[in-house]
Coordinates of C-alpha atoms in Angstrom, one line a residue:
Chain A
M149 CA 173.5 55.9 202.6
F150 CA 171.7 58.4 200.9
T151 CA 172.3 55.4 197.5
A152 CA 170.9 52.8 199.5
C153 CA 167.7 54.7 200.9
A154 CA 167.6 55.4 196.9
A155 CA 168.1 51.7 196.1
F156 CA 165.4 50.7 198.7
V157 CA 162.8 53.1 196.6
V158 CA 164.1 51.5 193.4
I159 CA 162.9 48.7 194.4
T160 CA 159.8 49.6 196.4
A161 CA 159.0 51.9 192.9
G162 CA 159.7 48.1 190.9
A163 CA 157.6 46.2 193.1
L164 CA 155.1 48.7 192.6
V165 CA 154.8 48.4 188.6
T166 CA 155.4 44.6 189.0
S167 CA 152.5 44.1 191.3
N168 CA 150.0 46.7 189.3
D169 CA 150.5 45.0 185.7
A170 CA 152.4 48.1 184.8
G171 CA 155.7 47.0 183.6
L172 CA 154.7 47.8 179.7
S173 CA 152.5 50.2 180.1
V174 CA 155.4 52.0 179.1
P175 CA 156.6 50.5 175.6
D176 CA 159.6 52.1 174.4
W177 CA 163.0 52.2 176.1
P178 CA 165.4 54.4 176.9
T179 CA 162.8 56.9 176.0
S180 CA 159.2 57.0 177.5
F181 CA 156.9 57.9 174.7
G182 CA 159.0 59.4 172.5
Y183 CA 161.5 61.4 175.5
L184 CA 163.7 61.2 178.0
V185 CA 162.4 63.1 181.1
K186 CA 158.8 64.7 179.3
V187 CA 156.4 64.4 181.7
P188 CA 153.9 61.9 180.2
H189 CA 149.5 61.9 181.0
F190 CA 150.5 60.7 184.2
V191 CA 147.4 58.4 185.0
G192 CA 146.6 54.5 185.2
G193 CA 150.1 51.9 184.3
V194 CA 152.0 54.9 183.4
R195 CA 152.0 56.2 186.8
Y196 CA 153.6 54.1 188.0
E197 CA 156.3 53.0 185.5
W198 CA 157.8 56.2 184.7
S199 CA 158.1 57.2 188.5
H200 CA 160.3 54.1 188.6
R201 CA 162.2 54.4 185.6
M202 CA 163.1 58.0 186.3
V203 CA 164.0 57.3 190.2
A204 CA 166.0 54.8 188.2
G205 CA 167.7 57.5 186.6
T206 CA 168.3 59.6 189.7
L207 CA 169.8 56.4 191.5
V208 CA 172.1 56.1 188.0
T209 CA 173.6 59.1 188.7
L210 CA 174.2 58.9 192.1
T211 CA 176.4 56.1 191.7
L212 CA 178.3 57.7 189.7
A213 CA 179.0 60.3 191.2
I214 CA 180.4 58.1 194.8
A215 CA 182.0 56.0 192.3
M216 CA 184.7 59.3 191.2
W217 CA 184.1 60.2 194.4
T218 CA 185.3 57.5 196.3
L219 CA 188.3 56.8 192.6
L220 CA 189.6 60.5 193.4
V221 CA 189.4 60.5 197.6
E222 CA 189.2 56.3 198.6
R223 CA 192.9 54.9 200.0
R224 CA 192.0 51.8 200.5
R225 CA 191.9 50.3 197.0
W226 CA 189.9 47.1 197.0
M227 CA 186.7 50.2 198.4
R228 CA 188.0 52.0 195.1
W229 CA 187.1 48.7 193.2
L230 CA 183.8 47.8 194.9
A231 CA 182.9 51.3 194.2
V232 CA 183.3 51.0 190.5
G233 CA 181.2 47.4 190.8
A234 CA 178.2 49.2 192.9
F235 CA 179.2 51.6 189.0
C236 CA 178.9 48.3 186.5
T237 CA 176.1 47.0 188.9
V238 CA 173.5 49.6 188.2
I239 CA 173.9 49.8 184.4
V240 CA 173.7 46.2 183.9
Q241 CA 170.5 46.8 186.3
A242 CA 169.3 49.5 184.0
I243 CA 170.2 47.7 180.3
L244 CA 167.9 44.3 181.9
G245 CA 164.9 46.5 182.6
G246 CA 165.6 47.9 179.5
L247 CA 165.5 43.8 178.1
T248 CA 162.3 43.5 179.9
V249 CA 160.6 46.1 178.7
L250 CA 162.1 45.6 174.8
L251 CA 161.8 41.5 175.2
F252 CA 158.1 41.6 177.2
Q253 CA 159.1 40.9 180.0
P254 CA 160.3 37.1 179.7
P255 CA 160.2 35.8 183.3
A256 CA 164.0 35.0 183.5
V257 CA 164.7 38.7 181.9
S258 CA 162.2 40.2 184.3
T259 CA 163.8 37.9 187.5
A260 CA 167.4 38.9 186.7
H261 CA 165.9 42.2 186.5
A262 CA 164.5 41.3 189.8
T263 CA 167.6 39.9 191.5
V264 CA 169.7 42.1 190.2
A265 CA 167.9 45.1 192.2
Q266 CA 168.9 43.4 195.1
T267 CA 172.8 42.7 194.2
F268 CA 173.0 46.4 193.8
F269 CA 171.0 47.9 197.2
C270 CA 173.2 45.4 199.2
I271 CA 176.0 46.8 197.5
A272 CA 175.0 50.4 198.2
V273 CA 174.3 49.3 201.8
A274 CA 178.3 47.3 201.8
I275 CA 179.7 50.8 201.0
A276 CA 177.5 52.8 203.3
L277 CA 178.6 50.2 205.9
F278 CA 182.3 50.4 205.1
T279 CA 182.6 54.4 204.6
G280 CA 180.9 54.8 208.1
R281 CA 183.0 56.2 210.5
K282 CA 182.6 53.4 213.4
W283 CA 183.8 51.2 210.8
V284 CA 186.5 53.2 209.8
E285 CA 187.5 53.8 213.3
E286 CA 187.2 51.7 215.4
Q287 CA 189.3 48.9 216.7
P288 CA 187.3 45.7 216.1
R289 CA 186.7 42.9 219.4
V290 CA 187.3 39.9 217.7
E291 CA 186.5 36.6 218.9
F292 CA 187.1 33.4 216.8
D293 CA 184.8 30.4 216.6
S294 CA 185.9 27.2 217.0
R295 CA 182.0 26.2 216.3
R296 CA 180.6 23.8 213.1
P297 CA 179.4 24.7 211.0
S298 CA 180.9 28.1 212.0
L299 CA 179.2 31.2 212.2
V300 CA 180.4 32.8 208.5
T301 CA 179.4 29.2 206.8
L302 CA 176.0 30.1 208.1
T303 CA 175.6 33.4 207.2
L304 CA 177.5 32.2 203.9
L305 CA 174.7 30.0 203.7
S306 CA 171.9 32.6 205.1
I307 CA 172.7 34.4 201.9
F308 CA 172.2 31.8 199.3
V309 CA 169.1 30.7 200.9
L310 CA 167.9 34.2 200.5
Y311 CA 169.0 34.6 196.7
V312 CA 167.4 31.4 195.9
Q313 CA 164.4 32.4 197.1
L314 CA 165.1 35.3 195.4
V315 CA 164.5 33.6 192.0
L316 CA 162.0 31.8 192.8
G317 CA 159.8 34.8 193.7
G318 CA 160.6 36.4 190.6
M319 CA 160.4 33.5 188.3
F320 CA 156.5 33.5 190.5
R321 CA 156.0 37.1 190.1
H322 CA 156.6 36.8 186.6
H323 CA 154.6 34.3 185.2
G324 CA 157.8 31.4 184.9
M325 CA 157.3 29.5 187.2
S326 CA 154.3 27.8 190.1
W327 CA 153.9 29.4 193.9
W328 CA 155.0 25.8 195.5
P329 CA 159.0 26.2 195.0
H330 CA 159.2 29.9 196.4
V331 CA 156.7 29.0 199.3
V332 CA 158.4 25.6 200.3
N333 CA 162.0 27.8 199.9
A334 CA 160.4 30.0 202.4
V335 CA 160.1 26.5 204.7
I336 CA 164.5 26.4 204.1
V337 CA 165.3 30.1 204.5
A338 CA 163.0 30.2 207.8
F339 CA 165.1 27.6 208.8
V340 CA 168.7 28.7 208.4
L341 CA 167.8 31.9 208.8
A342 CA 166.6 31.2 212.4
W343 CA 169.7 28.7 213.5
T344 CA 171.8 31.9 211.9
A345 CA 170.7 34.9 214.5
I346 CA 169.8 32.4 217.2
R347 CA 173.8 31.3 216.8
A348 CA 175.1 35.0 216.5
I349 CA 172.7 36.1 219.5
S350 CA 173.8 33.3 221.8
V351 CA 176.9 32.7 221.2
Y352 CA 178.0 36.2 220.9
S353 CA 175.7 38.6 222.2
Q354 CA 178.2 40.2 223.7
I355 CA 179.8 41.8 219.9
E356 CA 177.3 44.4 219.3
A357 CA 178.0 44.9 215.2
V358 CA 177.1 41.1 216.0
R359 CA 173.8 41.0 218.1
R360 CA 172.2 44.5 215.9
P361 CA 172.5 43.1 212.3
A362 CA 171.0 38.6 213.7
I363 CA 168.4 40.6 215.4
V364 CA 166.9 43.2 213.5
M365 CA 167.0 39.9 211.0
I366 CA 165.4 37.2 213.1
S367 CA 162.5 39.8 213.3
L368 CA 163.1 41.1 209.1
L369 CA 162.7 37.0 208.5
I370 CA 159.0 36.4 211.3
T371 CA 157.8 40.1 209.4
Q372 CA 158.4 38.9 206.2
L373 CA 156.8 35.3 206.8
C374 CA 154.0 37.4 207.8
L375 CA 153.7 39.4 204.6
G376 CA 154.2 36.4 202.8
F377 CA 151.8 34.7 203.7
T378 CA 149.3 37.8 203.2
A379 CA 150.9 37.5 199.9
F380 CA 150.0 34.3 199.4
L381 CA 146.3 35.4 200.9
T382 CA 145.3 37.9 198.7
R383 CA 146.9 37.3 195.1
V384 CA 146.6 33.7 195.3
A385 CA 144.1 32.3 197.3
W386 CA 141.4 35.3 197.0
G387 CA 142.7 37.0 193.9
R388 CA 142.5 34.2 191.6
D389 CA 139.8 35.7 189.9
A390 CA 139.8 39.5 189.9
A391 CA 139.5 41.9 187.5
Q392 CA 142.5 44.3 188.1
P393 CA 145.3 44.5 190.9
E394 CA 143.7 44.6 193.6
L395 CA 144.9 47.1 197.1
P396 CA 145.6 44.2 199.4
M397 CA 147.5 42.0 197.4
V398 CA 149.6 45.4 196.2
A399 CA 150.1 46.4 199.4
S400 CA 151.0 43.2 200.5
T401 CA 152.8 42.1 198.0
V402 CA 155.1 45.5 197.8
A403 CA 155.5 44.7 201.6
H404 CA 156.9 41.9 200.3
V405 CA 159.7 42.9 198.4
A406 CA 160.6 45.5 200.1
V407 CA 161.4 44.0 203.4
G408 CA 162.9 40.9 201.4
A409 CA 165.4 43.4 200.1
L410 CA 165.5 44.6 203.6
L411 CA 166.5 41.2 205.5
L412 CA 168.8 40.7 202.3
A413 CA 170.8 43.4 203.3
T414 CA 170.8 42.6 207.0
T415 CA 171.8 39.2 206.7
V416 CA 174.8 41.0 204.1
V417 CA 175.3 43.0 207.0
L418 CA 175.7 40.1 209.5
A419 CA 177.8 38.1 207.1
I420 CA 179.7 41.0 207.3
Q421 CA 180.4 41.9 211.0
V422 CA 181.0 38.4 211.2
W423 CA 183.8 38.0 209.1
R424 CA 185.6 40.9 210.6
H425 CA 184.2 39.9 214.2
V426 CA 184.1 36.3 214.8
P427 CA 186.5 35.3 212.3
V428 CA 187.5 30.6 212.1
A429 CA 190.0 29.8 214.3
F430 CA 192.9 29.4 213.0
E431 CA 194.2 26.1 214.0
E432 CA 191.3 25.1 212.6
R433 CA 192.4 25.5 209.2
V434 CA 195.3 24.2 209.9
P435 CA 195.6 20.7 208.4
E436 CA 195.0 17.7 210.0
A437 CA 197.7 16.2 209.7
Q438 CA 199.7 18.8 210.9
Q439 CA 197.6 18.6 214.3
D440 CA 198.4 15.5 214.8
A441 CA 201.8 15.5 214.2
S442 CA 202.0 19.1 216.6
A443 CA 199.9 16.8 219.0
A444 CA 202.2 13.9 219.1
Chain B
M264 CA 181.0 15.4 212.6
N265 CA 182.7 18.5 211.6
K266 CA 183.2 17.3 207.7
K267 CA 179.9 15.7 208.3
T268 CA 178.4 19.3 208.6
G269 CA 180.2 20.9 206.0
W270 CA 179.0 18.0 203.4
G271 CA 175.2 18.4 204.7
I272 CA 175.4 22.1 204.4
W273 CA 177.1 20.9 200.2
A274 CA 173.7 18.6 200.2
S275 CA 171.1 21.1 201.2
M276 CA 172.6 23.4 198.3
L277 CA 172.6 21.5 196.1
A278 CA 169.3 19.9 197.2
L279 CA 168.0 24.0 197.1
C280 CA 169.2 24.4 192.8
G281 CA 167.9 21.2 192.4
L282 CA 164.4 22.4 193.8
L283 CA 165.4 25.8 191.5
L284 CA 165.2 23.7 188.5
T285 CA 162.3 21.1 189.1
A286 CA 161.0 24.5 189.6
A287 CA 161.6 26.1 185.9
C288 CA 160.3 22.8 184.2
N289 CA 157.0 23.4 186.1
K290 CA 156.7 26.6 184.1
K291 CA 153.8 27.2 183.3
E292 CA 153.9 28.4 179.4
N293 CA 156.4 27.7 176.7
T294 CA 156.7 31.3 175.0
E295 CA 159.7 30.6 172.9
Q296 CA 158.5 31.8 169.1
S297 CA 159.7 31.6 165.7
S298 CA 159.4 35.5 165.5
N299 CA 160.4 35.6 161.6
T300 CA 156.5 34.3 160.5
M301 CA 153.5 34.4 162.5
S302 CA 152.5 38.6 162.1
Q303 CA 152.9 37.9 158.0
P304 CA 150.6 37.2 155.9
A305 CA 150.8 33.2 154.3
A306 CA 152.5 34.8 151.8
T307 CA 151.6 31.9 148.8
A308 CA 147.9 30.8 150.1
P309 CA 146.7 27.8 147.8
A310 CA 143.6 28.9 145.7
A311 CA 140.7 28.7 148.3
T312 CA 138.6 25.4 147.9
P313 CA 134.9 26.6 146.2
I314 CA 131.3 25.9 148.5
D315 CA 128.4 25.1 146.4
P316 CA 126.4 28.1 147.6
A317 CA 123.1 25.6 146.6
T318 CA 124.2 23.4 148.9
A319 CA 125.4 25.2 152.3
A320 CA 123.8 24.4 155.7
T321 CA 124.2 26.2 158.8
V322 CA 124.5 25.9 162.8
N323 CA 123.1 27.6 165.1
G324 CA 122.4 27.3 169.0
T325 CA 122.3 28.6 172.2
V326 CA 124.9 28.2 174.6
K327 CA 123.3 28.1 178.6
F328 CA 125.4 28.5 181.5
D329 CA 124.4 25.6 184.0
G330 CA 123.9 26.9 188.2
T331 CA 124.5 29.9 189.5
A332 CA 127.0 32.2 187.9
A333 CA 129.5 34.2 190.3
K334 CA 128.5 37.9 190.5
P335 CA 130.9 40.2 187.9
S336 CA 133.7 41.4 189.8
K337 CA 133.5 45.4 190.5
I338 CA 136.5 47.1 188.2
D339 CA 137.6 50.6 190.0
M340 CA 138.7 53.0 186.7
S341 CA 138.7 56.0 189.5
Q342 CA 142.7 56.3 188.6
D343 CA 142.5 57.8 185.0
P344 CA 139.1 60.4 184.9
A345 CA 139.2 59.7 180.6
C346 CA 138.1 56.7 181.9
K347 CA 133.2 56.3 182.5
G348 CA 131.4 53.6 181.7
A349 CA 130.2 50.5 182.9
N350 CA 132.6 48.6 185.5
E351 CA 131.6 45.3 185.2
A352 CA 134.2 42.7 184.6
E353 CA 132.7 40.7 181.4
N354 CA 135.1 37.2 182.7
V355 CA 131.5 35.1 182.3
V356 CA 128.2 37.3 181.1
V357 CA 125.4 35.3 182.1
D358 CA 121.5 36.5 181.8
G359 CA 118.9 34.3 182.2
G360 CA 120.7 31.6 181.8
D361 CA 122.1 32.4 179.0
L362 CA 125.5 33.0 178.3
A363 CA 127.3 35.5 176.3
N364 CA 130.8 35.6 175.0
V365 CA 131.6 32.1 174.0
F366 CA 133.4 32.0 171.1
V367 CA 131.9 28.6 168.4
Y368 CA 133.7 27.7 165.7
V369 CA 134.2 24.8 163.9
K370 CA 137.1 22.5 164.7
D371 CA 137.5 19.4 163.1
G372 CA 135.7 18.3 159.5
L373 CA 136.7 21.2 157.1
G374 CA 139.7 18.2 155.8
S375 CA 141.8 20.5 153.2
R376 CA 140.4 22.9 152.4
T377 CA 141.8 26.1 152.0
F378 CA 139.5 29.4 152.5
D379 CA 140.4 33.3 151.3
V380 CA 141.4 35.5 154.0
P381 CA 138.7 38.3 153.8
A382 CA 139.8 41.5 152.8
A383 CA 137.5 43.5 155.3
P384 CA 139.4 44.2 158.4
V385 CA 137.7 43.1 161.5
V386 CA 137.2 46.0 164.5
L387 CA 137.9 45.6 167.9
D388 CA 136.8 49.5 169.4
Q389 CA 138.3 50.7 172.5
S390 CA 136.2 53.2 174.2
G391 CA 135.1 53.9 178.0
C392 CA 137.9 52.1 178.8
K393 CA 137.0 48.6 177.9
Y394 CA 137.2 46.0 174.6
H395 CA 134.7 46.1 172.2
P396 CA 133.5 43.1 171.9
H397 CA 135.1 41.2 174.5
V398 CA 135.6 38.0 172.9
L399 CA 137.3 39.0 168.3
G400 CA 137.3 36.4 166.0
V401 CA 139.6 36.6 162.7
M402 CA 140.0 34.5 160.0
A403 CA 144.3 34.0 160.1
G404 CA 146.3 36.9 158.1
Q405 CA 142.9 39.1 158.2
T406 CA 143.8 42.5 159.4
V407 CA 142.5 43.5 162.9
Q408 CA 141.7 47.4 162.9
I409 CA 141.7 48.2 166.1
K410 CA 140.5 52.1 167.0
N411 CA 140.8 54.2 170.1
D412 CA 137.5 56.7 171.1
D413 CA 138.7 57.1 175.0
Q414 CA 139.9 61.1 175.5
T415 CA 143.3 59.2 176.9
T416 CA 146.3 56.7 175.8
H417 CA 146.2 53.3 175.6
N418 CA 148.7 50.1 175.0
I419 CA 147.7 47.5 173.3
H420 CA 150.0 44.5 174.2
P421 CA 149.0 41.3 172.9
T422 CA 150.1 38.2 174.9
P423 CA 150.4 34.7 173.1
K424 CA 151.5 31.8 172.8
D425 CA 152.0 30.3 168.5
N426 CA 151.8 34.1 167.3
R427 CA 154.3 37.4 167.0
E428 CA 154.0 39.3 170.9
W429 CA 153.9 43.2 170.4
N430 CA 153.1 46.4 172.5
E431 CA 152.0 49.6 171.7
S432 CA 151.2 52.6 172.9
Q433 CA 147.8 54.9 171.8
P434 CA 146.8 57.8 172.5
P435 CA 143.7 59.4 172.2
S436 CA 142.9 60.2 168.1
S437 CA 145.3 58.6 166.7
P438 CA 144.9 56.5 163.3
A439 CA 143.8 53.1 164.3
I440 CA 146.1 50.4 164.5
E441 CA 146.6 47.7 161.8
K442 CA 147.5 44.3 162.6
N443 CA 147.4 40.7 161.7
F444 CA 147.8 37.2 163.2
A445 CA 149.5 34.5 161.4
R446 CA 149.0 30.9 163.2
E447 CA 145.9 29.7 164.4
E448 CA 145.2 30.5 168.1
I449 CA 141.9 30.6 170.5
M450 CA 141.4 33.1 173.3
L451 CA 144.9 35.0 172.8
P452 CA 144.8 37.3 175.4
V453 CA 145.2 41.2 175.2
K454 CA 145.6 43.8 177.4
C455 CA 145.6 46.8 178.6
N456 CA 148.7 47.8 180.8
Q457 CA 147.8 51.5 181.4
H458 CA 144.6 49.9 182.1
P459 CA 144.6 46.4 184.2
W460 CA 140.9 45.5 183.9
M461 CA 140.9 46.3 180.3
K462 CA 141.4 42.7 178.7
M463 CA 140.0 41.1 175.8
Y464 CA 140.2 37.9 173.5
I465 CA 141.1 37.2 169.7
N466 CA 140.4 33.9 168.5
V467 CA 142.5 33.5 164.9
V468 CA 141.4 30.5 162.5
K469 CA 141.7 29.2 159.3
N470 CA 138.3 28.7 158.5
P471 CA 135.6 30.9 157.6
F472 CA 132.9 29.9 160.4
Y473 CA 133.0 31.3 163.7
A474 CA 130.6 32.9 166.0
V475 CA 131.0 34.6 169.2
T476 CA 127.6 34.1 171.0
D477 CA 125.5 37.4 171.9
K478 CA 123.7 38.3 174.8
S479 CA 120.8 35.8 174.6
G480 CA 123.5 33.3 174.4
K481 CA 123.2 32.9 170.8
Y482 CA 125.8 31.9 167.7
E483 CA 125.1 30.9 164.1
I484 CA 127.5 29.6 161.6
K485 CA 126.2 29.7 157.8
G486 CA 128.1 28.5 154.6
L487 CA 129.0 25.0 156.2
P488 CA 128.9 22.1 153.2
P489 CA 127.0 19.5 154.2
G490 CA 129.7 17.0 156.3
D491 CA 130.8 15.3 159.6
Y492 CA 131.9 18.9 161.7
T493 CA 133.5 19.0 165.3
I494 CA 132.0 22.2 166.9
A495 CA 133.8 23.7 169.5
F496 CA 132.4 26.5 171.9
V497 CA 135.3 28.2 174.0
Q498 CA 134.9 30.1 177.0
E499 CA 138.1 32.3 178.5
K500 CA 137.3 30.8 182.2
L501 CA 135.4 28.0 181.9
G502 CA 137.6 26.5 179.4
E503 CA 136.3 23.9 176.2
Q504 CA 133.5 22.3 175.2
D505 CA 132.8 20.4 171.8
Q506 CA 130.6 18.5 169.8
K507 CA 130.1 16.6 167.2
V508 CA 127.5 17.3 164.1
T509 CA 126.6 15.9 160.1
V510 CA 124.2 18.6 158.5
G511 CA 123.0 17.7 155.2
P512 CA 122.8 20.0 151.6
K513 CA 120.7 23.3 152.7
E514 CA 120.5 22.3 156.2
T515 CA 120.3 24.2 159.7
K516 CA 120.3 22.3 162.3
T517 CA 120.6 23.6 166.7
V518 CA 123.6 22.3 168.0
D519 CA 122.9 24.1 171.9
Q520 CA 125.6 24.0 174.2
S521 CA 126.3 24.5 178.3
F522 CA 128.4 25.2 180.5
K523 CA 128.0 23.7 183.9
A524 CA 129.4 26.8 187.2
G525 CA 131.4 24.4 188.8
G526 CA 133.5 24.7 185.1
E527 CA 135.0 28.3 186.6

């Protein structure tokens, strides 16, 4: 859980870097002005970029510790693989961060950096969930899902549209694309997530593990849409000719990124809980020919 | 019904991928570069075509701003105590209708003439956490000498379309950085990522016939061989406007230009 919180802090720090156009204020990498940890003159864009690097470095250390600890004490084999996957993801993320500096922030690389960051956050949240007492000790209450599309499909579709949204938002923020694809996809995201949340809350309200993340997801979705609208107003509509990043545009955009990360992680948690508590009814997996034969 | 829903979901996923691709094709600027040659001066430049000074002409004039200019945005320099000075943005500088910082150059009409690259560098100074000058002209291959007169570190980061991109840090009292740009490029943005309000533009041209309007909107281009030319006036926010002009031997011609407020 602590690592997940640290990942969230790193994502927020990264959003501050991008929003303040400070990504290249420290021109070298992996050193910062020639040093690994020496504190530079702490002014201007350097404050954001250097802090982001230091928090990210701490996160890499934490992830390494978790991966090693998991390999030593965890008996579930898939959990050991997940911990190793988390460590590999954070290393890929660090390399992408370096490339974004050394290649002068190409939109594709910077967007990949933003996307992998949230992927790591989701993995960290999933590890926290899987190692939590409730997950380990509880006997899950299972209700088979015979509706179509199934809730599992809806949650996976929600994750997919959120990833598309993340890529479109990243490309816009890093000047690789216009704003409109992100706004158009926001409508699709709102529709799919609302559909998923309403299904989960209305049909499976008795399963707390499903109901709670669904409620959080719909609340975050509404917050995120409001923040997106505010960020659009401050950055695109009003801030087009701003001489520098101004507080309203920085605050709204950073909040938009942070809530976006929480929304994705919550959707991943919902998908995991749905997979555990609301599996697809087995009979639906039986080929139609066999069903017909048994009916006859 | 179930199958239909499944197909619908897959179709929406494909549509989203299509949206992603369409949007990617809509990318605003192409940043692809072939970096091998861009920062290198032309290796074997042909000999300069001589110009007879006895027949050289002059083009001068004033650039005006037609309408009411928006109030310059205020800059907040509080994030660095070492930054002090004028705190207004310089994207449209108008004084009594005269427009400063317009880059004026001979865009067309010189044919295949070539020109010597001046040996003297062009100086770009960082002082009061602002660039001086805000708009600079330089010949392709000519040295740009970048100085830091501030008691704080700057990073100099040009973001060209046709030249090589670079980003270097310059601490206080450090030696000047010397760079050049190999390819012609108009309004090449330069910024400092440590002080996000610091922006300026370098204009790289292949001939020495260029000028930047001063605070009174005036410019002068000397030493032009007689001929028919296209003079371009480029402003960072208002865009480009061109004028045709014919100059005879030793003639001084006045070519005024005005930019309309709606162009902002």
